[in-house]
mmCIF file of C-alpha atoms in Angstrom:
data_model
loop_
_atom_site.group_PDB
_atom_site.id
_atom_site.type_symbol
_atom_site.label_atom_id
_atom_site.label_comp_id
_atom_site.label_asym_id
_atom_site.label_seq_id
_atom_site.Cartn_x
_atom_site.Cartn_y
_atom_site.Cartn_z
ATOM 1 C CA MET S 1 -7.659 -13.768 -7.163
ATOM 2 C CA LYS S 2 -7.782 -10.486 -9.131
ATOM 3 C CA ILE S 3 -5.287 -8.636 -11.180
ATOM 4 C CA ILE S 4 -5.279 -5.775 -13.264
ATOM 5 C CA VAL S 5 -3.551 -6.998 -16.609
ATOM 6 C CA ASN S 6 -2.340 -4.181 -19.178
ATOM 7 C CA ALA S 7 -5.396 -1.893 -17.297
ATOM 8 C CA LYS S 8 -8.068 -4.379 -17.163
ATOM 9 C CA PRO S 9 -9.570 -6.377 -14.359
ATOM 10 C CA HIS S 10 -8.489 -10.353 -14.706
ATOM 11 C CA GLU S 11 -9.605 -13.351 -12.966
ATOM 12 C CA VAL S 12 -6.765 -16.091 -12.022
ATOM 13 C CA SER S 13 -6.221 -19.184 -10.383
ATOM 14 C CA ALA S 14 -2.428 -18.849 -11.125
ATOM 15 C CA SER S 15 -0.393 -18.208 -7.854
ATOM 16 C CA ASP S 16 2.308 -16.982 -10.145
ATOM 17 C CA LEU S 17 3.029 -15.282 -13.267
ATOM 18 C CA GLN S 18 4.320 -18.000 -15.725
ATOM 19 C CA SER S 19 1.296 -20.109 -14.859
ATOM 20 C CA ALA S 20 -0.551 -16.614 -14.626
ATOM 21 C CA LEU S 21 1.245 -16.168 -18.459
ATOM 22 C CA ARG S 22 -0.188 -18.777 -19.503
ATOM 23 C CA GLU S 23 -3.542 -18.677 -18.007
ATOM 24 C CA LEU S 24 -4.396 -15.695 -19.872
ATOM 25 C CA GLY S 25 -3.318 -16.598 -23.296
ATOM 26 C CA PHE S 26 0.512 -15.500 -23.160
ATOM 27 C CA ALA S 27 1.866 -19.030 -24.069
ATOM 28 C CA CYS S 28 4.788 -16.911 -26.019
ATOM 29 C CA SER S 29 8.071 -16.787 -24.163
ATOM 30 C CA SER S 30 8.911 -13.706 -26.341
ATOM 31 C CA VAL S 31 6.911 -10.957 -24.363
ATOM 32 C CA ALA S 32 7.992 -8.576 -21.819
ATOM 33 C CA THR S 33 6.024 -8.722 -18.164
ATOM 34 C CA ALA S 34 6.393 -5.529 -15.267
ATOM 35 C CA LEU S 35 4.596 -6.654 -12.159
ATOM 36 C CA ASN S 36 3.529 -3.338 -10.718
ATOM 37 C CA GLY S 37 5.803 -1.235 -12.516
ATOM 38 C CA THR S 38 8.829 -3.790 -12.204
ATOM 39 C CA PHE S 39 10.596 -5.293 -15.325
ATOM 40 C CA VAL S 40 10.320 -9.530 -14.595
ATOM 41 C CA ALA S 41 12.973 -11.457 -16.285
ATOM 42 C CA ARG S 42 11.671 -14.106 -18.087
ATOM 43 C CA GLY S 43 13.612 -16.756 -16.301
ATOM 44 C CA GLN S 44 12.357 -15.157 -12.643
ATOM 45 C CA ARG S 45 8.817 -15.222 -13.916
ATOM 46 C CA ALA S 46 7.869 -18.679 -12.093
ATOM 47 C CA GLU S 47 9.736 -17.568 -8.543
ATOM 48 C CA VAL S 48 7.154 -14.586 -9.216
ATOM 49 C CA GLN S 49 3.952 -15.540 -7.061
ATOM 50 C CA LEU S 50 0.547 -12.712 -7.535
ATOM 51 C CA ALA S 51 -1.204 -11.296 -4.735
ATOM 52 C CA GLU S 52 -4.823 -9.934 -5.017
ATOM 53 C CA GLY S 53 -4.780 -6.344 -6.890
ATOM 54 C CA ASP S 54 -1.380 -6.871 -8.454
ATOM 55 C CA SER S 55 -1.072 -5.202 -11.906
ATOM 56 C CA LEU S 56 0.724 -6.595 -14.404
ATOM 57 C CA GLU S 57 1.930 -5.449 -18.002
ATOM 58 C CA VAL S 58 2.382 -7.817 -21.027
ATOM 59 C CA LEU S 59 4.151 -6.085 -23.820
ATOM 60 C CA ALA S 60 4.826 -7.961 -27.291
ATOM 61 C CA PRO S 61 6.999 -7.140 -29.751
ATOM 62 C CA MET S 62 6.267 -4.975 -32.343
ATOM 63 C CA GLN S 63 6.455 -5.656 -36.425
ATOM 64 C CA GLY S 64 6.552 -3.442 -38.857
ATOM 65 C CA GLY S 65 9.096 -0.647 -40.344
#
């Protein structure tokens, strides 16, 4: 299915958020996620089902000073 990840279209075969993150290369658990504008906690990712056209935001922590 096609979803939007950080404002860019992506094709994923995963049906849940956790699997999609792995498929998209976000295996690091230190990212924050929002699906269609709603924050999704790390512990809930496997329970959240994706749908065609969903918009996913993946945010990684920033380093620096």
